CSV table of C-alpha atoms in Angstrom, one decimal:
chain,number,residue,atom,x,y,z
A,1,LEU,CA,76.1,64.0,98.5
A,2,ARG,CA,74.7,63.0,95.1
A,3,LEU,CA,71.9,60.4,95.2
A,4,GLY,CA,71.6,58.9,91.8
A,5,PRO,CA,70.0,55.7,90.4
A,6,LEU,CA,72.6,53.6,92.2
A,7,ALA,CA,71.2,54.6,95.6
A,8,CYS,CA,68.0,52.6,94.8
A,9,GLY,CA,69.9,49.4,94.3
A,10,ARG,CA,72.2,49.7,97.3
A,11,GLY,CA,73.6,46.3,98.2
A,12,ARG,CA,72.4,44.5,95.1
A,13,LEU,CA,75.8,44.7,93.3
A,14,PRO,CA,79.1,43.1,94.5
A,15,PRO,CA,81.3,45.7,96.1
A,16,ARG,CA,83.8,45.9,93.2
A,17,THR,CA,81.0,46.3,90.6
A,18,ARG,CA,79.3,49.0,92.7
A,19,LEU,CA,82.7,50.9,93.0
A,20,ALA,CA,83.2,50.8,89.2
A,21,ALA,CA,79.6,51.9,88.5
A,22,HIS,CA,80.0,54.7,91.1
A,23,SER,CA,83.3,55.8,89.4
A,24,ARG,CA,81.5,56.0,86.0
A,25,SER,CA,78.7,58.0,87.5
A,26,GLN,CA,81.1,60.4,89.2
A,27,HIS,CA,83.0,60.8,85.9
A,28,SER,CA,79.7,61.7,84.1
A,29,VAL,CA,78.9,64.2,86.8
A,30,ALA,CA,82.3,65.8,86.6
A,31,ARG,CA,82.0,66.1,82.8
A,32,ALA,CA,78.6,67.8,83.2
A,33,ASP,CA,80.1,70.2,85.8
A,34,ASP,CA,83.0,71.0,83.3
A,35,VAL,CA,80.4,71.9,80.7
A,36,HIS,CA,78.6,74.2,83.0
A,37,LEU,CA,81.8,75.9,84.1
A,38,ARG,CA,82.9,76.3,80.5
A,39,ASP,CA,79.5,77.9,79.5
A,40,LEU,CA,79.6,80.1,82.5
A,41,PHE,CA,83.0,81.6,81.9
A,42,ASP,CA,83.6,81.2,78.2
A,43,LEU,CA,80.2,81.4,76.6
A,44,PRO,CA,78.3,84.1,78.5
A,45,THR,CA,75.9,84.8,75.5
A,46,THR,CA,74.6,81.2,75.4
A,47,THR,CA,71.2,80.2,76.7
A,48,THR,CA,72.8,77.9,79.4
A,49,LEU,CA,73.7,78.8,82.9
A,50,GLY,CA,76.1,81.6,81.9
A,51,SER,CA,73.3,83.8,80.4
A,52,THR,CA,71.7,84.4,83.9
A,53,TRP,CA,75.1,85.6,85.3
A,54,PHE,CA,76.3,87.8,82.5
A,55,ARG,CA,73.2,89.3,81.0
A,56,HIS,CA,73.8,92.9,80.0
A,57,GLY,CA,72.0,95.6,81.8
A,58,GLN,CA,71.4,93.5,85.0
A,59,PRO,CA,74.2,94.1,87.4
A,60,THR,CA,74.4,91.3,89.9
A,61,GLY,CA,76.8,92.9,92.3
A,62,LEU,CA,80.3,91.8,93.5
A,63,LEU,CA,80.4,88.1,94.4
A,64,MET,CA,76.7,87.8,93.2
A,65,GLU,CA,75.7,90.0,96.2
A,66,SER,CA,73.0,92.5,95.4
A,67,ARG,CA,74.1,94.8,98.1
A,68,PHE,CA,77.4,95.4,96.3
A,69,VAL,CA,76.3,96.7,93.0
A,70,SER,CA,78.1,100.0,93.2
A,71,PRO,CA,80.5,101.9,95.6
A,72,LYS,CA,77.4,103.8,96.8
A,73,THR,CA,75.4,100.6,97.7
A,74,PHE,CA,78.6,99.1,99.2
A,75,ARG,CA,78.8,102.0,101.6
A,76,ALA,CA,75.1,101.6,102.4
A,77,ALA,CA,75.7,97.9,103.1
A,78,GLY,CA,78.4,98.8,105.7
A,79,LYS,CA,76.0,101.2,107.5
A,80,GLN,CA,73.2,98.6,107.3
A,81,ALA,CA,75.5,96.0,108.9
A,82,VAL,CA,76.5,98.3,111.7
A,83,ALA,CA,72.9,99.1,112.4
A,84,GLU,CA,72.0,95.4,112.4
A,85,ALA,CA,74.9,94.7,114.8
A,86,GLY,CA,73.8,97.6,117.0
A,87,LYS,CA,70.3,96.1,117.4
A,88,LEU,CA,71.8,92.7,118.3
A,89,ALA,CA,74.2,94.2,120.8
A,90,GLN,CA,71.4,96.0,122.5
A,91,TRP,CA,69.3,92.8,122.6
A,92,VAL,CA,72.3,91.1,124.4
A,93,LEU,CA,72.5,93.9,126.9
A,94,ASP,CA,68.8,93.8,127.6
A,95,ALA,CA,68.7,90.0,128.1
A,96,GLN,CA,67.3,89.3,131.6
A,97,THR,CA,65.3,86.1,131.7
A,98,ALA,CA,67.0,82.7,131.6
A,99,GLU,CA,65.5,82.0,128.2
A,100,GLU,CA,66.9,85.3,126.8
A,101,LYS,CA,70.3,84.6,128.4
A,102,ARG,CA,70.4,81.1,126.8
A,103,ALA,CA,70.3,82.9,123.4
A,104,VAL,CA,73.1,85.4,124.2
A,105,VAL,CA,75.8,83.2,122.6
A,106,LYS,CA,73.9,82.7,119.4
A,107,CYS,CA,73.1,86.4,119.3
A,108,LEU,CA,76.8,87.4,119.6
A,109,ASP,CA,77.6,84.9,116.8
A,110,GLN,CA,75.0,86.6,114.6
A,111,LEU,CA,76.4,90.0,115.5
A,112,SER,CA,79.9,88.9,114.5
A,113,ASP,CA,78.6,87.4,111.3
A,114,ALA,CA,76.6,90.5,110.4
A,115,LEU,CA,79.8,92.6,110.5
A,116,CYS,CA,82.2,90.1,108.9
A,117,ARG,CA,80.0,89.4,105.9
A,118,VAL,CA,80.7,93.0,104.8
A,119,MET,CA,84.1,93.6,106.4
A,120,ASP,CA,85.7,90.5,104.8
A,121,VAL,CA,84.5,91.7,101.3
A,122,ALA,CA,85.7,95.2,102.0
A,123,GLU,CA,89.1,93.8,102.9
A,124,LEU,CA,89.3,91.9,99.6
A,125,VAL,CA,88.0,94.8,97.5
A,126,ARG,CA,90.3,97.4,98.9
A,127,GLN,CA,93.3,95.1,98.1
A,128,VAL,CA,92.5,93.7,94.7
A,129,HIS,CA,89.7,95.8,92.9
A,130,PRO,CA,91.1,97.6,89.9
A,131,ASP,CA,88.7,100.6,90.2
A,132,SER,CA,89.8,103.4,92.5
A,133,SER,CA,86.3,104.4,93.4
A,134,TRP,CA,85.6,100.8,94.6
A,135,GLN,CA,88.9,100.8,96.5
A,136,ALA,CA,88.0,104.1,98.2
A,137,ALA,CA,84.5,102.9,99.2
A,138,ALA,CA,86.0,99.6,100.5
A,139,GLU,CA,88.6,101.6,102.5
A,140,ASP,CA,85.9,103.8,104.1
A,141,VAL,CA,83.6,100.8,104.8
A,142,PHE,CA,86.4,98.8,106.4
A,143,SER,CA,87.7,101.6,108.5
A,144,GLU,CA,84.3,102.6,109.8
A,145,MET,CA,83.3,99.0,110.6
A,146,LEU,CA,86.6,98.2,112.2
A,147,GLU,CA,86.3,101.2,114.5
A,148,TYR,CA,82.8,100.0,115.5
A,149,MET,CA,84.0,96.4,115.9
A,150,ASN,CA,86.8,97.6,118.2
A,151,GLU,CA,84.2,99.4,120.3
A,152,LEU,CA,82.3,96.1,120.6
A,153,ASN,CA,85.5,94.2,121.5
A,154,THR,CA,86.0,96.6,124.4
A,155,HIS,CA,82.4,96.8,125.5
A,156,VAL,CA,82.3,96.1,129.2
A,157,GLY,CA,78.5,95.4,129.2
A,158,LEU,CA,78.7,92.7,126.5
A,159,TYR,CA,81.6,91.1,128.2
A,160,ALA,CA,79.8,91.1,131.6
A,161,LYS,CA,76.7,89.6,130.0
A,162,LEU,CA,78.7,86.8,128.4
A,163,VAL,CA,80.5,86.1,131.7
A,164,ASP,CA,77.1,86.1,133.5
A,165,VAL,CA,75.8,83.5,131.1
A,166,MET,CA,78.9,81.3,131.2
A,167,ASP,CA,79.2,81.4,135.0
A,168,ASP,CA,75.5,80.6,135.6
A,169,PRO,CA,75.5,76.8,136.1
A,170,GLU,CA,71.8,76.3,135.1
A,171,ILE,CA,72.2,78.3,131.8
A,172,ALA,CA,75.7,76.8,131.0
A,173,ALA,CA,74.3,73.3,131.4
A,174,THR,CA,71.8,74.0,128.5
A,175,LEU,CA,74.5,75.1,126.0
A,176,ASP,CA,75.6,72.4,123.6
A,177,PRO,CA,79.3,71.8,123.0
A,178,VAL,CA,79.5,74.1,120.0
A,179,GLU,CA,77.8,76.9,121.9
A,180,ARG,CA,80.2,76.5,124.8
A,181,GLU,CA,83.2,76.6,122.5
A,182,VAL,CA,81.9,79.7,120.7
A,183,ALA,CA,81.2,81.4,124.1
A,184,LEU,CA,84.7,80.5,125.3
A,185,SER,CA,86.2,81.9,122.0
A,186,PHE,CA,84.3,85.2,122.4
A,187,ARG,CA,85.4,85.5,126.1
A,188,ARG,CA,89.0,85.0,125.1
A,189,ASP,CA,88.7,87.6,122.3
A,190,PHE,CA,87.2,90.1,124.8
A,191,GLU,CA,90.1,89.5,127.3
A,192,ARG,CA,92.7,89.7,124.5
A,193,SER,CA,91.3,93.2,124.0
A,194,GLY,CA,92.2,94.1,127.6
A,195,ILE,CA,88.6,94.4,128.7
A,196,HIS,CA,89.4,93.0,132.2
A,197,LEU,CA,92.1,95.6,132.8
A,198,PRO,CA,91.7,98.6,135.1
A,199,ALA,CA,90.1,101.6,133.3
A,200,SER,CA,93.2,103.7,132.8
A,201,THR,CA,95.3,100.7,131.5
A,202,HIS,CA,92.4,99.5,129.3
A,203,ALA,CA,92.1,103.0,127.7
A,204,ARG,CA,95.9,103.0,127.0
A,205,PHE,CA,95.6,99.5,125.5
A,206,VAL,CA,92.8,100.7,123.2
A,207,GLU,CA,94.8,103.7,122.1
A,208,LEU,CA,97.9,101.6,121.3
A,209,SER,CA,95.8,99.0,119.4
A,210,SER,CA,94.2,101.7,117.3
A,211,SER,CA,97.7,103.3,116.5
A,212,ILE,CA,99.1,99.9,115.6
A,213,HIS,CA,96.3,99.3,113.2
A,214,ASP,CA,96.6,102.7,111.6
A,215,TYR,CA,100.3,102.7,111.2
A,216,SER,CA,100.2,99.1,109.8
A,217,ARG,CA,97.7,100.1,107.1
A,218,GLU,CA,99.7,103.3,106.3
A,219,PHE,CA,102.9,101.3,106.0
A,220,LEU,CA,101.3,98.9,103.5
A,221,ARG,CA,99.9,101.7,101.5
A,222,CYS,CA,103.3,103.4,101.3
A,223,GLN,CA,104.8,100.2,99.7
A,224,SER,CA,103.4,101.4,96.4
A,225,LEU,CA,105.2,104.8,96.6
A,226,PRO,CA,108.5,105.3,94.7
A,227,PRO,CA,111.7,104.7,96.6
A,228,ALA,CA,113.7,107.5,98.1
A,229,VAL,CA,116.3,107.3,95.3
A,230,GLY,CA,114.4,107.8,92.1
A,231,THR,CA,117.0,106.8,89.5
A,232,VAL,CA,120.5,105.6,89.1
A,233,ALA,CA,122.8,107.1,86.4
A,234,ILE,CA,124.5,104.3,84.6
A,235,PRO,CA,126.7,104.5,81.4
A,236,VAL,CA,125.1,102.6,78.6
A,237,ASP,CA,128.3,100.6,78.0
A,238,LYS,CA,128.0,99.1,81.5
A,239,LEU,CA,124.7,97.5,80.5
A,240,ARG,CA,125.8,95.8,77.3
A,241,THR,CA,126.2,92.5,79.2
A,242,LEU,CA,122.4,92.4,80.0
A,243,PRO,CA,120.1,90.3,77.8
A,244,SER,CA,119.2,92.3,74.7
A,245,GLU,CA,115.5,92.5,75.4
A,246,VAL,CA,116.2,93.8,79.0
A,247,LEU,CA,118.6,96.5,77.7
A,248,VAL,CA,116.0,97.6,75.0
A,249,ASN,CA,113.4,97.8,77.7
A,250,ILE,CA,115.6,100.0,79.9
A,251,LEU,CA,116.5,102.3,77.0
A,252,GLN,CA,112.9,102.7,76.0
A,253,SER,CA,111.6,103.4,79.5
A,254,SER,CA,114.4,105.6,80.8
A,255,SER,CA,115.6,109.1,80.1
A,256,SER,CA,119.1,109.4,78.6
A,257,ARG,CA,121.7,112.1,78.2
A,258,LYS,CA,125.4,112.6,77.4
A,259,ARG,CA,128.1,113.6,79.8
A,260,ALA,CA,130.6,116.3,78.9
A,261,ASP,CA,133.0,113.6,78.0
A,262,GLY,CA,130.6,112.2,75.5
A,263,VAL,CA,129.6,109.1,77.5
A,264,ALA,CA,126.0,108.1,77.0
A,265,ILE,CA,124.2,107.9,80.4
A,266,VAL,CA,120.8,106.3,81.1
A,267,ASP,CA,118.8,107.2,84.3
A,268,VAL,CA,117.6,103.7,85.4
A,269,VAL,CA,114.6,103.3,87.6
A,270,PRO,CA,115.6,100.3,89.9
A,271,ASP,CA,112.4,98.3,89.9
A,272,ASP,CA,112.4,94.6,90.7
A,273,TYR,CA,112.7,93.5,87.1
A,274,THR,CA,115.5,95.8,86.1
A,275,ALA,CA,117.5,95.6,89.3
A,276,GLN,CA,117.7,91.9,89.4
A,277,TYR,CA,119.2,91.7,85.8
A,278,ILE,CA,121.7,94.5,86.6
A,279,LEU,CA,122.7,92.8,89.9
A,280,ARG,CA,123.2,89.5,88.0
A,281,ASP,CA,124.9,90.6,84.8
A,282,CYS,CA,126.5,94.0,85.2
A,283,PRO,CA,130.3,93.6,85.7
A,284,ASP,CA,130.8,96.9,87.5
A,285,GLU,CA,130.7,96.4,91.3
A,286,ARG,CA,130.1,100.1,92.1
A,287,ILE,CA,127.0,100.2,89.8
A,288,ARG,CA,125.6,97.0,91.3
A,289,GLU,CA,126.0,98.5,94.8
A,290,GLU,CA,124.2,101.8,93.8
A,291,VAL,CA,121.4,99.9,92.1
A,292,TYR,CA,121.0,97.6,95.1
A,293,ARG,CA,120.9,100.5,97.6
A,294,ALA,CA,118.4,102.4,95.4
A,295,TRP,CA,116.3,99.2,94.9
A,296,GLN,CA,116.1,98.4,98.6
A,297,SER,CA,115.6,101.9,99.9
A,298,GLY,CA,112.0,102.5,101.1
A,299,ALA,CA,110.0,105.7,100.6
A,300,PRO,CA,110.6,108.1,103.5
A,301,SER,CA,107.0,108.0,104.6
A,302,ALA,CA,107.1,104.2,104.7
A,303,VAL,CA,110.2,104.2,106.9
A,304,ASP,CA,108.6,106.8,109.2
A,305,ARG,CA,105.4,104.6,109.6
A,306,LEU,CA,107.6,101.6,110.3
A,307,GLU,CA,109.6,103.4,113.0
A,308,ARG,CA,106.4,104.7,114.6
A,309,LEU,CA,104.9,101.2,114.5
């Protein structure tokens, strides 16, 4: 909410006039914001807001977070978050008095936040960061923290303490609506993790959940691997109907040779770009089928992970 000069004269102007004046004010604010954004992203060497973000020699960390300055500090942030969560978890387990139990829901919320503030960044970084050292660090941080979070999600003591708080009429009566909703959400999450199952069934549930997660991640990682069929041998004459720029790109990026009968052959890698043009424009049905099969065939390791999953 922006409180400008108009706030001092509330009610003094007719409604239509106040609306017009408010629109002009908002337009001025928007233009000022545009200037700041332009300076921030386009003029980092100016003396405006951008200079404090992009000054050389002063790394600010990913997302302006000082804990994420380098892969090393990123790993340290993960360990720090786990340590912080561990202390909070122990506090919940030790809560005995009514006053301490009333704070259990808030403490669990803080515990979840301590982990997610790092895990969510790790998930983003491992997916989109262009630097492999950052990707590796994010992968390590995410895996370690996810393992710890799964331990918490199946921690019988934390679940029992939460149920104790929720089922105590005197304590439950002191929780506001938001706290009650948060407590119910945590309880449902615990029970979705099979915490209320018999010990042997619960252990099997945890084992299967861990395998599902591992195979899912490995399957996604395998999507970047080359397909089982590396190339498709196609006579160059069969590609003449493709757009000229596509054909030139194929010839420049593929190996070529001549058969014994003198026909020029090009070994085409059926990536998305090339395959779609061949399927659309190549008149030879057999070649289209070969390209389609090669294009749609997954890496053997990806197929294996999918079948295991």
